[in-house]
């Protein structure tokens, strides 16, 4: 696959194509996905966020997903594939997108592989860049129990490592920060178990396709951001 930096879309921003962030809950996928989406002008597609908004709106999908999410279990593939298939068809996906939290099972990855054979980015087919952000178990626990987010602008904080200037309040917009229901300790261990049994096999799935880049997710956020940008722009031999 050619390096994305070589090709520019009509807006003069690079055609990045599909980017997949793999990693345990709390590895920093959401943080990096948000930065990359802003930097390259492509959407961040967080399946967790889409599901949470369905739950908040009380849709049929939300009603089915809610008890599973509360228990730290995965939502069945058939529901996820319909939801993601709909999202990827939207016009803002033409130069690429950052998938945050999808695929999460081998079945989802196989579906995406088939889907990408029919999709084009600025007129050409592109294989996904798959970035696995790797963080040790104890660090993940601290990150998840300390995570707070702004319900208005989505900014993520951590009460242990990256607290807001004023306790409980978003630095940028002043909104009251919230803790995700599934970031409570009882649910976290279930989520980490789902990750190990269902999502970790994806690392092997993508390694076999030689599209996997593994990063140490315990480095400072800025360093990880720089590494990911280098991969996406082809400087590190990505794509
Ligand atoms: P996240 O915000 O990515 O941590 O996702 C929160 C929860 O949403 C997960 O614990 C699952 O219950 C559900 N979920 C999100 N993405 C997926 C997916 N790709 N497949 C199945 N369930 C998902």
XYZ file of C-alpha atoms and ligand atoms in Angstrom:
262
model
C 0.000 0.000 0.000
C 1.346 3.488 -0.782
C 2.120 5.843 2.096
C -0.889 8.024 2.868
C 1.222 11.195 2.976
C 1.794 10.862 -0.768
C -1.877 11.279 -1.491
C -3.918 14.326 -0.595
C -7.672 14.590 -0.672
C -9.523 17.555 -2.141
C -9.177 19.436 1.159
C -5.373 19.033 0.933
C -5.354 16.869 4.047
C -3.769 13.415 3.680
C -5.960 10.450 2.801
C -5.344 8.378 5.902
C -7.706 5.464 5.230
C -8.952 3.200 7.991
C -7.024 3.290 11.258
C -7.714 0.758 13.994
C -6.653 1.261 17.587
C -6.349 -1.962 19.533
C -5.678 -2.055 23.245
C -7.212 -2.953 26.575
C -9.791 -0.670 28.148
C -7.786 2.227 29.575
C -4.833 1.838 27.189
C -5.382 5.328 25.782
C -7.184 4.460 22.538
C -9.815 7.150 23.044
C -7.268 9.853 23.872
C -5.081 9.098 20.856
C -8.033 8.541 18.547
C -9.401 11.964 19.411
C -6.032 13.631 18.755
C -5.550 11.851 15.413
C -9.080 12.578 14.272
C -8.518 16.285 14.954
C -5.090 16.315 13.330
C -6.153 14.623 10.083
C -9.718 15.915 9.882
C -11.278 12.455 9.933
C -13.987 11.103 12.261
C -13.219 9.220 15.451
C -15.636 6.327 15.486
C -15.915 5.108 19.050
C -18.333 2.193 19.217
C -18.533 2.634 23.013
C -19.620 6.279 22.558
C -22.202 5.366 19.907
C -23.611 2.663 22.185
C -23.687 5.018 25.198
C -25.586 7.565 23.148
C -28.076 4.858 22.095
C -28.512 3.937 25.756
C -29.059 7.593 26.700
C -31.668 7.987 23.945
C -33.407 4.723 24.860
C -33.244 3.254 21.312
C -33.899 -0.469 20.692
C -30.143 -1.001 20.306
C -29.521 0.944 23.504
C -32.012 -1.215 25.432
C -30.258 -4.386 24.300
C -26.739 -3.041 24.900
C -27.321 -1.440 28.295
C -27.352 -4.544 30.563
C -24.351 -6.038 28.745
C -22.330 -2.851 29.044
C -23.213 -2.533 32.727
C -21.911 -6.075 33.245
C -18.689 -5.375 31.335
C -19.607 -7.830 28.554
C -19.416 -7.335 24.818
C -22.471 -6.506 22.726
C -23.156 -9.325 20.180
C -21.437 -9.033 16.797
C -24.660 -8.942 14.796
C -25.771 -5.731 16.558
C -22.315 -4.178 16.312
C -21.915 -4.911 12.600
C -25.248 -3.320 11.699
C -24.355 -0.239 13.751
C -20.823 0.135 12.378
C -21.888 -0.661 8.792
C -24.333 2.240 8.965
C -21.717 4.614 10.400
C -18.980 3.792 7.857
C -21.309 4.686 4.980
C -21.527 8.323 6.094
C -19.882 10.891 3.804
C -17.387 12.060 6.445
C -15.624 8.662 6.132
C -14.265 9.318 2.625
C -10.652 10.160 3.568
C -10.520 7.683 6.413
C -11.528 7.243 10.026
C -10.140 6.199 13.355
C -11.874 3.170 14.811
C -11.739 3.259 18.582
C -13.097 0.101 20.224
C -13.866 -1.755 16.997
C -13.146 -4.481 15.965
C -13.191 -6.224 19.315
C -13.698 -9.838 18.227
C -12.196 -11.910 15.420
C -15.694 -12.043 13.850
C -15.794 -8.229 13.732
C -12.296 -8.101 12.236
C -13.278 -10.595 9.516
C -16.371 -8.551 8.721
C -14.275 -5.378 8.475
C -11.765 -7.075 6.202
C -14.562 -8.001 3.779
C -16.164 -4.561 4.094
C -12.875 -2.834 3.221
C -12.627 -4.804 -0.023
C -15.705 -2.909 -1.192
C -14.852 0.497 0.292
C -12.696 3.157 -1.300
C -10.910 6.168 0.109
C -10.635 9.041 -2.294
C -11.056 6.524 -5.088
C -8.719 3.739 -3.959
C -8.786 0.723 -1.702
C -6.729 0.919 1.477
C -5.787 -1.721 4.033
C -6.149 -0.644 7.645
C -3.259 0.620 9.723
C -3.586 -1.286 12.990
C -1.983 0.223 16.065
C -1.901 -1.765 19.267
C -1.351 0.379 22.367
C 0.077 -1.843 25.092
C -0.129 -1.145 28.816
C 0.520 -3.399 31.870
C -2.339 -4.651 34.060
C -1.676 -2.533 37.196
C -1.335 0.630 35.180
C -4.630 -0.156 33.410
C -6.424 -0.553 36.734
C -5.215 2.820 37.990
C -6.139 4.493 34.746
C -9.648 3.040 34.692
C -10.500 3.728 38.329
C -9.150 7.300 38.023
C -10.710 8.136 34.666
C -13.145 11.046 34.527
C -14.493 12.694 31.400
C -16.257 15.843 30.365
C -19.778 15.083 29.126
C -19.734 18.253 26.996
C -16.450 18.211 25.046
C -15.313 14.618 25.666
C -11.993 15.652 27.258
C -10.521 12.855 29.377
C -8.791 13.356 32.758
C -7.351 11.070 35.410
C -7.594 11.949 39.080
C -4.243 10.206 39.744
C -2.085 11.290 36.792
C -3.785 14.104 34.940
C -6.232 15.903 37.227
C -8.188 18.949 36.095
C -7.005 22.295 37.515
C -10.131 22.468 39.696
C -11.331 19.194 41.184
C -14.250 17.651 39.318
C -14.505 20.402 36.687
C -13.470 20.455 33.003
C -10.538 22.856 32.347
C -11.853 23.838 28.917
C -15.583 24.305 29.430
C -16.247 24.251 33.179
C -18.703 21.318 33.019
C -18.906 18.865 35.917
C -16.761 15.788 35.120
C -18.379 12.343 35.186
C -17.213 8.783 35.808
C -18.390 6.127 33.373
C -20.680 3.575 35.030
C -18.488 0.756 33.772
C -15.335 2.320 35.241
C -16.469 1.135 38.700
C -14.147 -1.486 40.164
C -16.638 -4.399 40.028
C -17.143 -3.995 36.276
C -13.530 -3.275 35.374
C -12.315 -6.809 36.031
C -15.096 -8.191 33.782
C -14.107 -5.796 31.010
C -10.471 -6.817 31.273
C -11.538 -10.488 31.102
C -13.608 -9.848 27.938
C -10.586 -8.090 26.509
C -8.233 -10.990 27.193
C -10.513 -13.694 25.868
C -12.131 -11.917 22.903
C -10.016 -8.949 21.834
C -6.424 -10.012 22.497
C -6.643 -12.674 19.727
C -6.956 -9.762 17.284
C -3.314 -8.876 17.857
C -2.429 -12.247 16.324
C -5.048 -11.822 13.567
C -3.446 -8.560 12.398
C 0.124 -9.683 13.033
C -0.437 -12.461 10.498
C -1.564 -9.856 7.980
C 1.564 -7.803 8.682
C -0.476 -4.709 9.334
C 0.177 -4.488 13.069
C 2.216 -1.791 14.805
C 2.768 -2.306 18.533
C 3.439 0.711 20.767
C 4.386 1.039 24.416
C 1.326 2.799 25.844
C 3.038 3.642 29.137
C 5.083 6.445 27.566
C 3.903 10.073 27.873
C 0.847 10.871 25.737
C 2.801 13.305 23.493
C 5.435 10.709 22.640
C 2.794 8.161 21.697
C 1.005 10.783 19.608
C 4.268 11.502 17.737
C 4.842 7.803 17.084
C 1.325 7.323 15.761
C 1.577 10.374 13.509
C 4.851 9.064 12.101
C 3.179 5.748 11.319
C 0.165 7.399 9.711
C 2.264 9.691 7.591
C 4.357 6.807 6.374
C 7.560 8.172 7.927
C 7.945 4.990 9.940
C 7.070 2.806 7.002
C 3.382 2.498 7.872
C 0.725 1.197 5.407
P -15.587 1.297 25.359
O -16.088 2.697 25.536
O -14.879 1.114 24.047
O -14.745 0.825 26.534
O -16.868 0.348 25.305
C -17.768 0.259 26.390
C -18.604 -1.000 26.267
O -19.364 -0.956 25.055
C -17.820 -2.291 26.190
O -17.474 -2.783 27.486
C -18.842 -3.208 25.490
O -19.870 -3.601 26.379
C -19.455 -2.251 24.485
N -18.711 -2.248 23.193
C -18.013 -1.207 22.652
N -17.467 -1.545 21.475
C -17.814 -2.829 21.258
C -17.545 -3.757 20.216
N -16.777 -3.430 19.153
N -18.072 -5.015 20.330
C -18.835 -5.364 21.376
N -19.126 -4.539 22.393
C -18.627 -3.277 22.355
